[in-house]
Coordinates of C-alpha atoms in Angstrom, one line a residue:
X1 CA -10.3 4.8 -35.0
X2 CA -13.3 3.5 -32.7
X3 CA -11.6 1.0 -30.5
X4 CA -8.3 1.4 -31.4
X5 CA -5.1 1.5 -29.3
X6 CA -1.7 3.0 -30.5
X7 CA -0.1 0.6 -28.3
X8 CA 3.7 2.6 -28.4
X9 CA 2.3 5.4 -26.8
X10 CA 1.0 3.7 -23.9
X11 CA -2.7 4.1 -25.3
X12 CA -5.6 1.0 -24.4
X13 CA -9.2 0.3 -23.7
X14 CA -10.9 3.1 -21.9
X15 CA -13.1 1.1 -19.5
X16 CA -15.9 3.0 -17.8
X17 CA -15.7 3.7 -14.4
X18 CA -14.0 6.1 -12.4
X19 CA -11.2 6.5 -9.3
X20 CA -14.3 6.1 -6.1
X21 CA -13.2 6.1 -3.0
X22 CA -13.4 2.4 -2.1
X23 CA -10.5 1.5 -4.6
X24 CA -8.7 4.2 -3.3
X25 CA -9.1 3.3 0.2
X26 CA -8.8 -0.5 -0.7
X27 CA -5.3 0.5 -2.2
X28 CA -4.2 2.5 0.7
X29 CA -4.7 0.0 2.9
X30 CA -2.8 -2.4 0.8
X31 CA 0.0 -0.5 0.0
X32 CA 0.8 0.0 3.4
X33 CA 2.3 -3.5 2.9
X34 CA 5.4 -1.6 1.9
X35 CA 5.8 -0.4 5.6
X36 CA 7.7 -3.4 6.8
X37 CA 9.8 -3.6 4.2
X38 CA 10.8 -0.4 4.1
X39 CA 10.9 0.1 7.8
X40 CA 13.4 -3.1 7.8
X41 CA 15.3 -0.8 5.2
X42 CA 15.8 1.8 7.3
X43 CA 16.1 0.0 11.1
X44 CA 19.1 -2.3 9.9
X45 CA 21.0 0.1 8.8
X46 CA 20.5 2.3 11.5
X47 CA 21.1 -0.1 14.7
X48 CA 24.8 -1.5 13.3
X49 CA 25.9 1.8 13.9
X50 CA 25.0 2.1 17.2
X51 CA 27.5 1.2 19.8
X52 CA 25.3 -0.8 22.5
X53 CA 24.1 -3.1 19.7
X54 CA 27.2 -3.4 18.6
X55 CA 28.9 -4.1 21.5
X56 CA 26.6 -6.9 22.7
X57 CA 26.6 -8.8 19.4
X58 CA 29.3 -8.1 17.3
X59 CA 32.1 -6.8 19.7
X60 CA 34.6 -7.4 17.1
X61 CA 33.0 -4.8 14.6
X62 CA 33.4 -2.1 17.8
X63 CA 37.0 -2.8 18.7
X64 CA 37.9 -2.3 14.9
X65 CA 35.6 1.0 14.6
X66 CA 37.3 2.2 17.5
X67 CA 40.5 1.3 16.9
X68 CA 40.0 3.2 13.4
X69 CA 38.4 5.7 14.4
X70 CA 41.6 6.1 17.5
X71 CA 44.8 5.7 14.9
X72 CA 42.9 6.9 11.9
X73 CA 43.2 4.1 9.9
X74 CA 41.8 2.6 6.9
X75 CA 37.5 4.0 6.9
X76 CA 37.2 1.8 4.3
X77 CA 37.2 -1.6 6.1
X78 CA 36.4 -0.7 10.1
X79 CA 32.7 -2.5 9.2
X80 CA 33.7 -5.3 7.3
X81 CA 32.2 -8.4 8.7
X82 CA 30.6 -11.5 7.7
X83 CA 28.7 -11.7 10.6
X84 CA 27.7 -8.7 10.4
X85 CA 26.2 -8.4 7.0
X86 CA 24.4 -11.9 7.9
X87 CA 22.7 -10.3 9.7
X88 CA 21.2 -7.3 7.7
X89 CA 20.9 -9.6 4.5
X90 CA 19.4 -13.2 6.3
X91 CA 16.1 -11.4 5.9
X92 CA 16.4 -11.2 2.1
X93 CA 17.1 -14.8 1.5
X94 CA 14.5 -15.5 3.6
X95 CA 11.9 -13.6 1.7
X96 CA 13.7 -15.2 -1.5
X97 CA 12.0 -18.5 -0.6
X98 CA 9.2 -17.1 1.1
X99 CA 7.9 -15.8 -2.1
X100 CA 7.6 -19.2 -4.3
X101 CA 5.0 -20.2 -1.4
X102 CA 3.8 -16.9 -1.2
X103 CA 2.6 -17.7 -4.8
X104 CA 0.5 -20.7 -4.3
X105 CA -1.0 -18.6 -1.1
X106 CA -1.8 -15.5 -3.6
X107 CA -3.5 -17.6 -6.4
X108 CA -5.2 -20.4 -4.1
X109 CA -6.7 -17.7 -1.3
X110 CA -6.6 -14.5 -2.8
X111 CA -4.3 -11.4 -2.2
X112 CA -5.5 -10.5 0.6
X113 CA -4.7 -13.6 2.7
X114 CA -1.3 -13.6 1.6
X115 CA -1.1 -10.1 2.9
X116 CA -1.9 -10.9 6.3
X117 CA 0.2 -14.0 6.4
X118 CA 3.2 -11.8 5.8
X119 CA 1.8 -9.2 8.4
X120 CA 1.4 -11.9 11.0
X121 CA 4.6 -13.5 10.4
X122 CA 6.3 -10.2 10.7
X123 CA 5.0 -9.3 13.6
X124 CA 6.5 -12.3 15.6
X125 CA 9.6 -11.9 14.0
X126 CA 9.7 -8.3 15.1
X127 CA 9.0 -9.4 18.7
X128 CA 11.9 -12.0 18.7
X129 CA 14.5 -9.3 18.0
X130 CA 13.1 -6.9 20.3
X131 CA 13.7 -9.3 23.1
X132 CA 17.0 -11.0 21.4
X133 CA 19.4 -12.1 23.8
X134 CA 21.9 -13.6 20.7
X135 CA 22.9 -13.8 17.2
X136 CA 20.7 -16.8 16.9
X137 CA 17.6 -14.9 18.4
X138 CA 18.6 -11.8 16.4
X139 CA 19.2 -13.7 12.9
X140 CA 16.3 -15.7 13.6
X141 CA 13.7 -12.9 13.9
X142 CA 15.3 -11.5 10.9
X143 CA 14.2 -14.5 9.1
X144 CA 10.8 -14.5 10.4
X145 CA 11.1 -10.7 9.3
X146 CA 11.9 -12.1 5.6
X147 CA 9.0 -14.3 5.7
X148 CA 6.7 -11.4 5.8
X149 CA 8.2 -9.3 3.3
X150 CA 8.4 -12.1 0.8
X151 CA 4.5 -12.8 1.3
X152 CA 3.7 -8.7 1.3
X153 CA 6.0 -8.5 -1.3
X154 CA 4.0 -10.9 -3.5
X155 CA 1.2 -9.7 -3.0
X156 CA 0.6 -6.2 -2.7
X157 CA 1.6 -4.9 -6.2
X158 CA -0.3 -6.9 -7.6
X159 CA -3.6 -6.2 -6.0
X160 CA -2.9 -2.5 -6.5
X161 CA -2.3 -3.5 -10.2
X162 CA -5.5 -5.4 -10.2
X163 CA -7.8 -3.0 -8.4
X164 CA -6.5 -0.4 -9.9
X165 CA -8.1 1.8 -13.6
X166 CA -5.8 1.5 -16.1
X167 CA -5.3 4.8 -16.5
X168 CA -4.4 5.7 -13.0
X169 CA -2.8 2.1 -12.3
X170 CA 0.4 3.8 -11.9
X171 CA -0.1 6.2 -9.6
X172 CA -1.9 4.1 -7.3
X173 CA 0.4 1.0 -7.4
X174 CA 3.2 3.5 -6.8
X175 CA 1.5 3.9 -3.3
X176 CA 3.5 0.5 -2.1
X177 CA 6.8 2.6 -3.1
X178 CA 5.8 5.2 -1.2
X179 CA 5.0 3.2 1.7
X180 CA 8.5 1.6 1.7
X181 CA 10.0 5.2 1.7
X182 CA 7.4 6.3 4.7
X183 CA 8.6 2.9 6.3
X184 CA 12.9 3.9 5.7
X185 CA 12.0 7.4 7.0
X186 CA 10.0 6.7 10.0
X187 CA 13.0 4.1 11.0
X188 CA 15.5 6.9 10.6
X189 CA 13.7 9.2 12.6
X190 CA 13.0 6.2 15.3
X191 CA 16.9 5.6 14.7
X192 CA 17.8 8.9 15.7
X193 CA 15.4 9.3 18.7
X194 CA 16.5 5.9 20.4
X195 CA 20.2 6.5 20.2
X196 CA 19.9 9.1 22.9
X197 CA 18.3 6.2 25.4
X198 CA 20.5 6.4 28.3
X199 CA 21.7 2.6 29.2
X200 CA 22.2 1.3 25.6
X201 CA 18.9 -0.5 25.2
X202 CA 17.4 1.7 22.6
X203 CA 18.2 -0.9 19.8
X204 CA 15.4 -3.0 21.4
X205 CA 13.0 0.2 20.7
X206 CA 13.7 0.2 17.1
X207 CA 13.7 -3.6 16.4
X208 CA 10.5 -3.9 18.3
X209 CA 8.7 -1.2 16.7
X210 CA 8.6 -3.0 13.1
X211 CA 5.5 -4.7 15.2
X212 CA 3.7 -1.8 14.4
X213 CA 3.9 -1.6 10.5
X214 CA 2.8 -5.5 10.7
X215 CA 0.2 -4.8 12.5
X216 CA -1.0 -2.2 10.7
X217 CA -1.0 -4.4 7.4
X218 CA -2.3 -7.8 9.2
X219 CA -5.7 -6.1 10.5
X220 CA -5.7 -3.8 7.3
X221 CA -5.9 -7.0 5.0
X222 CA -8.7 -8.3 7.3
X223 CA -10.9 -5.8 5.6
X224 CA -9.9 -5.5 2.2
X225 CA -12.2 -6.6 -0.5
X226 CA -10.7 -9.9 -3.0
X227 CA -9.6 -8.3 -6.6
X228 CA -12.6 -8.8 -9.1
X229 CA -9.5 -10.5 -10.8
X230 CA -8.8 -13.2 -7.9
X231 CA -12.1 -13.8 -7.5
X232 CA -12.8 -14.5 -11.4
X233 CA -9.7 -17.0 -11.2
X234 CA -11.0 -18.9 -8.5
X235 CA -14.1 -19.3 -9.6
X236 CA -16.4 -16.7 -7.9
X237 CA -17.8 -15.3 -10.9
X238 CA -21.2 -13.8 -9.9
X239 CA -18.9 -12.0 -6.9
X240 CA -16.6 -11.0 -9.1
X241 CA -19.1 -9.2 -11.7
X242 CA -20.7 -7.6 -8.5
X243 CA -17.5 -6.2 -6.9
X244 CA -16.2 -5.1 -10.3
X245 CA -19.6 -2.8 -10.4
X246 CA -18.2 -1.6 -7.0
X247 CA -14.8 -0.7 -7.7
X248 CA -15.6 1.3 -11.1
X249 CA -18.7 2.9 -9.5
X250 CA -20.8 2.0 -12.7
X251 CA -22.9 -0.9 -13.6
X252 CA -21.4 -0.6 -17.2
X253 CA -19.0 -3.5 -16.5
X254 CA -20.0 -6.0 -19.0
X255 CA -16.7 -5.7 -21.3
X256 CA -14.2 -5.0 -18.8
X257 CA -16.1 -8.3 -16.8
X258 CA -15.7 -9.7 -20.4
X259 CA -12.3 -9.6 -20.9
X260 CA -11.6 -10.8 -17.3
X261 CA -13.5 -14.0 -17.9
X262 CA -11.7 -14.8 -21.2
X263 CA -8.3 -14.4 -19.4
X264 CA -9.6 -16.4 -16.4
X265 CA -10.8 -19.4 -18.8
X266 CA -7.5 -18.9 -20.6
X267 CA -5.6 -19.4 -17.1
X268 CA -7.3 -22.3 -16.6
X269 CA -5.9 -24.3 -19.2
X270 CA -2.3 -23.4 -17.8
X271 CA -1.9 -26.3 -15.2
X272 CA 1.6 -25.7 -14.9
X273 CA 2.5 -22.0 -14.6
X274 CA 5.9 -22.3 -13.5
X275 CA 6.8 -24.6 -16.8
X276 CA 4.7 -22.2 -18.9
X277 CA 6.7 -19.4 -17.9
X278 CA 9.2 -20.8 -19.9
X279 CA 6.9 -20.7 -23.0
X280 CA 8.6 -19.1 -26.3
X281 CA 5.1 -16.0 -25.9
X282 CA 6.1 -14.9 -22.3
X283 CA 9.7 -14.5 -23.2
X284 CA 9.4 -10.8 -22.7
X285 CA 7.8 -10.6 -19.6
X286 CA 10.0 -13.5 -18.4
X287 CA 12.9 -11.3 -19.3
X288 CA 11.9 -8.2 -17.6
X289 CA 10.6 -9.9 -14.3
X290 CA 14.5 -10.9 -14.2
X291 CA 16.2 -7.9 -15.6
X292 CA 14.4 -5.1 -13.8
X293 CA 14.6 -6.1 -10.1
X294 CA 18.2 -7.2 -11.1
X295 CA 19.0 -3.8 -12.4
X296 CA 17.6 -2.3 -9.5
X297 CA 20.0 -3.7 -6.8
X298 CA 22.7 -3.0 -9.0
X299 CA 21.7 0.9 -9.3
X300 CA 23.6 1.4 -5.8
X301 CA 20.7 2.6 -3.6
X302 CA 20.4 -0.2 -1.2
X303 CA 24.0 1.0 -0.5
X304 CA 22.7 4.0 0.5
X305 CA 19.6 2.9 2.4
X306 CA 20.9 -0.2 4.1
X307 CA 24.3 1.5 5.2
X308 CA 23.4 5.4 5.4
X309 CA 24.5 6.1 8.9
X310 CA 27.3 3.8 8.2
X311 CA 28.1 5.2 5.2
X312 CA 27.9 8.8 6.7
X313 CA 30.1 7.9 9.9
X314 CA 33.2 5.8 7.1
X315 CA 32.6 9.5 6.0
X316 CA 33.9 10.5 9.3
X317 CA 30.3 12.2 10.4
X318 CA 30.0 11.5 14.0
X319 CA 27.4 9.0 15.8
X320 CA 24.3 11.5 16.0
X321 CA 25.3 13.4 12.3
X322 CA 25.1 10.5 10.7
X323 CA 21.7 9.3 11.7
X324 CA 20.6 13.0 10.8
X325 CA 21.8 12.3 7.2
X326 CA 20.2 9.4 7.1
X327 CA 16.9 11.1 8.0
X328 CA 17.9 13.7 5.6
X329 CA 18.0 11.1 2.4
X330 CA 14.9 9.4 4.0
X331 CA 13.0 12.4 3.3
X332 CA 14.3 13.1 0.1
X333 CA 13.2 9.6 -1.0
X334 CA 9.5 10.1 0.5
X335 CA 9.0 13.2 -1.6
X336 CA 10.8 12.7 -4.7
X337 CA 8.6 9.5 -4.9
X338 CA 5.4 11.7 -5.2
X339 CA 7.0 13.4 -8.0
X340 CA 7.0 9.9 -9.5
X341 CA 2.8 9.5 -8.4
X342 CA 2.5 12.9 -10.1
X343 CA 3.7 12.3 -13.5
X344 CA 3.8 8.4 -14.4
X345 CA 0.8 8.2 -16.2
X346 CA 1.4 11.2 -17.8
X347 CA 4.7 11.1 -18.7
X348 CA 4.8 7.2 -18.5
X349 CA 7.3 4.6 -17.2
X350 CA 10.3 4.5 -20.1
X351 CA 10.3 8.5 -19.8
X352 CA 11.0 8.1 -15.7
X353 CA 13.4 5.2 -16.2
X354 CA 15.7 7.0 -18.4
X355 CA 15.8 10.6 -16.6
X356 CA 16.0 8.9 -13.1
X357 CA 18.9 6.7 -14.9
X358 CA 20.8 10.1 -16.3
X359 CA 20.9 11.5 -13.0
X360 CA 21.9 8.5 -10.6
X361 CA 25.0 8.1 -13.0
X362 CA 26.3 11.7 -12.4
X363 CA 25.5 11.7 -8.8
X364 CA 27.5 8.6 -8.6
X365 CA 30.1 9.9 -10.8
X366 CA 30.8 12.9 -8.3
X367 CA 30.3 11.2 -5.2
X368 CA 33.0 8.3 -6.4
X369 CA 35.0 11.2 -7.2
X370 CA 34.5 13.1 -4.0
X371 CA 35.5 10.5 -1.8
X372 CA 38.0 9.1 -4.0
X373 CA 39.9 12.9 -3.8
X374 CA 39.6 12.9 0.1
X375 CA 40.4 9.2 1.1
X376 CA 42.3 8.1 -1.8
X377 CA 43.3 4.3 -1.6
X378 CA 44.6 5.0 2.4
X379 CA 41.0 5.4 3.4
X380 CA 42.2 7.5 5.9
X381 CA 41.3 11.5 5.5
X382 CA 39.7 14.4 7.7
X383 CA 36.8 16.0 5.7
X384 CA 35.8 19.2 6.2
X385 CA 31.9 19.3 7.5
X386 CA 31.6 21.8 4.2
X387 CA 33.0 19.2 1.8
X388 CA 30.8 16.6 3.7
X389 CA 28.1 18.6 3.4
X390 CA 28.5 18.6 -0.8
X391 CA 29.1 14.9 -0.8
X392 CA 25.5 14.5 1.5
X393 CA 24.1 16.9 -1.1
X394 CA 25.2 15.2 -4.5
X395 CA 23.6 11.5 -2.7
X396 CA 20.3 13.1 -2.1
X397 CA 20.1 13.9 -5.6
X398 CA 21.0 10.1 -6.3
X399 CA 18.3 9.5 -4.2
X400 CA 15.6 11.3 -5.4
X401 CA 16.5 10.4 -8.8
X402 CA 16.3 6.6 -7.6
X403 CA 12.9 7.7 -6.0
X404 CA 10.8 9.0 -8.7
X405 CA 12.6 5.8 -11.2
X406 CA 13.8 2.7 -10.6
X407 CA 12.7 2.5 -6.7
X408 CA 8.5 2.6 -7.7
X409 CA 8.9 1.6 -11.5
X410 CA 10.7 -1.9 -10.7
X411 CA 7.9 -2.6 -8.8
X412 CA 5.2 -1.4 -10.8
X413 CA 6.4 -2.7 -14.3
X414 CA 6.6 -6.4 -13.3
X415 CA 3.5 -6.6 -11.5
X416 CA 1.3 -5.2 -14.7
X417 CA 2.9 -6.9 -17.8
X418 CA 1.9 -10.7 -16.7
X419 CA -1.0 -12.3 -18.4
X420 CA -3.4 -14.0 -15.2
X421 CA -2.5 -17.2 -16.3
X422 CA 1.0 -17.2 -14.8
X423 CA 0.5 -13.6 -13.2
X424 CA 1.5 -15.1 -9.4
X425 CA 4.6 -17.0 -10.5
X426 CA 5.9 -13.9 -13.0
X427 CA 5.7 -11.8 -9.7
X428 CA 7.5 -14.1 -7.5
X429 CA 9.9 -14.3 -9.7
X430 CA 10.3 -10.7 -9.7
X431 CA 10.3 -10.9 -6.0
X432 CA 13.2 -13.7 -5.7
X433 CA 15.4 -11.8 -8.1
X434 CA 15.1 -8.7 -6.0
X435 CA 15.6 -10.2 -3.0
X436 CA 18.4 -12.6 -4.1
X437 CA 20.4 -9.9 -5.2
X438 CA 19.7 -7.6 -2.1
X439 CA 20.6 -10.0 -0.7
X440 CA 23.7 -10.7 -2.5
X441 CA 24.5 -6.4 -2.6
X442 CA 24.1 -6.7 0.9
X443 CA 26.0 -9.2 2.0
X444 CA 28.8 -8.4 -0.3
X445 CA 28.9 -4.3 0.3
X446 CA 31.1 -4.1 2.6
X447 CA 33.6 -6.2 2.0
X448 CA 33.7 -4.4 -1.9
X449 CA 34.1 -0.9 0.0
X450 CA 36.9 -2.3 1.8
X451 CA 38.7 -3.8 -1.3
X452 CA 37.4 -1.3 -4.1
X453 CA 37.6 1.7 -1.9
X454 CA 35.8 4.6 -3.7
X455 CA 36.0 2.7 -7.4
X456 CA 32.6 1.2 -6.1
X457 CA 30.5 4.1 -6.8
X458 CA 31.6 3.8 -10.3
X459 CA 31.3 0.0 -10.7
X460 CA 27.6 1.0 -9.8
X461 CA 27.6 3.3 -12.4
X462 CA 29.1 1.5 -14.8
X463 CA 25.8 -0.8 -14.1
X464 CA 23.6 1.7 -14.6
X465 CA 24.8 2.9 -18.1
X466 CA 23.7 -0.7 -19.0
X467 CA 20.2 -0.5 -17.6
X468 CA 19.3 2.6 -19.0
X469 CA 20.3 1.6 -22.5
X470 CA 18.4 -1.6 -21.5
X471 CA 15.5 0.4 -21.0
X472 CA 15.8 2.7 -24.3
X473 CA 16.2 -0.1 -26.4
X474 CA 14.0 -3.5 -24.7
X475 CA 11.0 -1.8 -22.9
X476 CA 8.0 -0.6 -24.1
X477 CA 5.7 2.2 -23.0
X478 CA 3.0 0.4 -20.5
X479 CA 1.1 3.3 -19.4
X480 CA -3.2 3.4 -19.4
X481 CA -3.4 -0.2 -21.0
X482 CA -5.4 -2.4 -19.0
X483 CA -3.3 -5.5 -17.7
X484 CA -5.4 -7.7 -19.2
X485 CA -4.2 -6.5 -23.0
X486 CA -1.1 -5.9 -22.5
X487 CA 0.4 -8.7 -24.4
X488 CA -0.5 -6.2 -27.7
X489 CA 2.2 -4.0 -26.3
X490 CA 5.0 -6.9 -26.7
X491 CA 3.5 -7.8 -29.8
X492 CA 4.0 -4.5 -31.6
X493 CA 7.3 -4.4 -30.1
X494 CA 10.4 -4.4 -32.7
X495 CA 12.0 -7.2 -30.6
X496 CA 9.6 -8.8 -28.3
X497 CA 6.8 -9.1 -31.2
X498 CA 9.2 -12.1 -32.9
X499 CA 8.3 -14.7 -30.3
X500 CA 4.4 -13.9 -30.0
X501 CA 2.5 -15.7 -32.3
X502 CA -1.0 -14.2 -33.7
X503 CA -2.9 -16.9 -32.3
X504 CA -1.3 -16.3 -28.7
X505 CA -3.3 -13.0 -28.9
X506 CA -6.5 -13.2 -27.0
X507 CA -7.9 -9.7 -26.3
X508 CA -11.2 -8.1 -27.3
X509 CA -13.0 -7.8 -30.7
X510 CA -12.7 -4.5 -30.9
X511 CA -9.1 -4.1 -29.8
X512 CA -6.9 -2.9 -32.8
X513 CA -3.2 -2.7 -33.3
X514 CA -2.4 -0.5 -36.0
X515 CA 0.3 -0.7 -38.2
X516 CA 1.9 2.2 -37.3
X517 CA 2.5 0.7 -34.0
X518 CA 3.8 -2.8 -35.2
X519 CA 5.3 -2.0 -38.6
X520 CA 2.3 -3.7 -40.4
X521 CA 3.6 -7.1 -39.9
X522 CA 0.2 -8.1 -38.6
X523 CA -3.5 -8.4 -39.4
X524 CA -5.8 -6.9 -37.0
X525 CA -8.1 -9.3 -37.8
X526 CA -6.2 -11.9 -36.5
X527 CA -5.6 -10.5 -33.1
X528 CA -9.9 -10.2 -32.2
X529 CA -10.7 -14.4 -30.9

């Protein structure tokens, strides 16, 4: 069928051009956005457990660990704290309002400016809590910190998206995943190594270092070339048809340059893009850049990632064993996570979100259980190191199969589905949710633990049976269409195709939907303009 696409198996327009080594240095560099964010991950949860820090900002927290830890009572509650969880999740509201601006920055200037913005603005906020002398200093670098993740946040997936061949799109915009797993890792490992400071001042280390991740994205950005898509938008057209030639490694550009141009003129005539949004046609996407980062909080992990040496010492590991078990999920995430770069454009995404989905429910089904055997409702029990040891082992496979699922998918599925027209607000939307509810799962975690006790691990669960069944049933496959077409995959959808009229179809003339992929309710005629 000469230029045909069976959308629901992830099929689309084979562009020519190839993977060169400029795009895939171009999205190296970018990726490494997800540093911060994932070194935040990883470096919050890491310094709350350490007494020094502790001690000289949130005293109250120590005298309860220790008085828990001396009568054995209730492991459930010894953390609870406003304050406390202020001041992991202040960063994630923060980055929720950071990323509405961040949009306006991303389609005025390009990607790449919003990407050092964030880098810069991280880097001061990392230098304000390496030197912070109080909650306020401490909170307020942790906004500054939020700042910059909202604007890397923004912007990074979707210039990996955008530079990106649609076959391999996956794999490469998975990089930013990966990088937020590096980023959790190497703050473990930092965690664990600064702990053994003598004179308690080794929290400074950690917080300071996040100055190197922002660094390494600020002057990365610097060089990074515009997306030919940015630069179509915003009018650089001759720029744009040259650095497309560049990026494929062929001069056989005209239909992929085509296509770009036609959704660029189509953009223009959206004046409004946060009121178009809310147009009946980009219902679907509207939908999932809502429902996926929402699902992902929910999943559990940022229980795991925010809190592991936390989690691990209410577990009764002591100080050092439980920043090793943090390290020990850290790498479980980083290489689970190339399992995910291996196979998501072969296997594509639904395939990856309903595995990872089967297995995070039974991990979190035996963990609950687990715990619930040892601690009961008293919270207060001995383990055994070998029945710790089961419990670690059963969250690592939680882990990974959060790694190679929902962790890289809920960032890669929002940032390809959006037509350019309202591509920058549908991703800062995506951003907002996620960080709105990290920041609500954060700042409500431990206050749950100590009043649902081990029942949380299955109220998590209980989430995730909904999400998987919300994937089975809502999302189609996305895999090798170019972003540009995609709205043929929601409108040979049995749902979504209802609110996507024929004429909203503006793709190629010899783009086809067949009838076996949209139950012959439309003409392909109709869809060529």
């Amino acid at each position: 069928m000469a230029g045909g696409v069976v959308l629901n198996n992830g099929g689309g327009k084979d562009y020519p051009g190839k993977l060169t080594m400029f795009v895939l240095f171009a999205c190296i560099v970018a990726a490494t956005g997800g540093l911060i964010f994932g070194y935040d991950i990883g470096i919050s949860g890491g310094v709350t457990s350490m007494n020094p820090f502790l001690m000289k900002f949130f005293p109250a927290v120590y005298r309860k660990e220790q008085e828990a830890e001396k009568n054995q009572s209730n492991q459930y509650c010894k953390f609870d704290s406003p304050l406390l969880t202020m001041f992991t999740s202040s960063l994630y509201l923060a980055a929720l309002v950071a990323s509405f601006f961040a949009s306006t920055v991303t389609r005025v200037a390009g990607r790449k400016w919003s990407m050092f913005g964030g880098g810069v603005t991280f880097l001061v906020g990392a230098a304000l809590n390496g030197a912070a002398k109080n909650v306020l200093m401490l909170i307020l670098g942790r906004v500054l910190l939020g700042i910059g993740v909202g604007f890397a946040n923004q912007s990074v997936p979707l210039y990996l998206s955008e530079m990106a061949p649609a076959r391999l799109r996956g794999m490469l915009n998975i990089g930013f995943q990966l990088m937020i797993t590096i980023g959790i890792l190497c703050a473990n490992l930092i965690n664990y190594g600064t702990a053994k400071i003598k004179g308690g001042w080794g929290w400074r280390v950690s917080l300071a270092l996040a100055a190197v991740p922002a660094a390494i994205i600020a002057v990365g950005a610097l060089f990074l070339p515009d997306t030919p898509n940015s630069l179509v938008d915003r009018g650089h057209t001759d720029s744009a048809k040259r650095m497309l030639r560049r990026v494929r490694g062929t001069d056989d550009v005209e239909e992929e340059y085509r296509d770009l141009v036609a959704a660029s003129e189509e953009s223009k005539l959206v004046t409004h893009p946060w009121r178009n949004i809310l147009q009946r046609r980009y219902r679907p996407q509207l939908t999932m850049a809502i429902a996926i980062p929402f699902f992902q909080q929910l999943t559990g992990i940022n229980v795991i990632m925010f809190y592991a040496p936390v989690l691990f010492k209410t577990l009764g590991f002591a100080d050092d064993a439980s920043l090793m078990s943090a390290v020990i999920t850290g790498l479980v995430n980083v290489f689970a996570t190339f399992v995910s770069i291996v196979t998501v454009d072969r296997l594509g995404r639904r395939k990856l979100f309903l595995q990872g989905g089967t297995q995070m429910l039974a991990c979190q089904i035996v963990v609950g259980s687990l715990i619930g055997a040892k601690f009961g409702f008293s919270g207060v029990a001995n383990i055994p190191k070998g029945y710790a040891a089961f419990v670690v082992l059963f969250i690592c496979a939680y882990v990974a199969g959060f790694a190679w699922s929902w962790g890289p998918l809920g960032w890669l599925v929002p940032s390809e589905i959006f037509p350019l027209e309202i591509r920058s607000a549908g991703q800062s939307i995506n951003v907002s949710v996620n960080m709105l509810f990290t920041f609500i799962i954060a700042q409500a975690f431990l206050p749950m633990l100590c009043h649902f006790k081990f029942i949380l691990f299955f109220f998590f669960g209980a989430w995730v049976v909904v999400m998987t069944l919300f994937i089975a049933f809502f999302l189609p496959e996305t895999k090798n269409v170019p972003i540009e077409e995609m709205v043929l995959v929601w409108k040979s959808h049995w749902y979504w195709g209802r609110f996507i009229r024929d004429e909203d179809v503006h793709v190629g003339a010899d783009v086809e939907m067949p009838a076996a992929a949209n139950g012959g309710k439309v003409d392909p005629a109709k869809l060529a303009n």
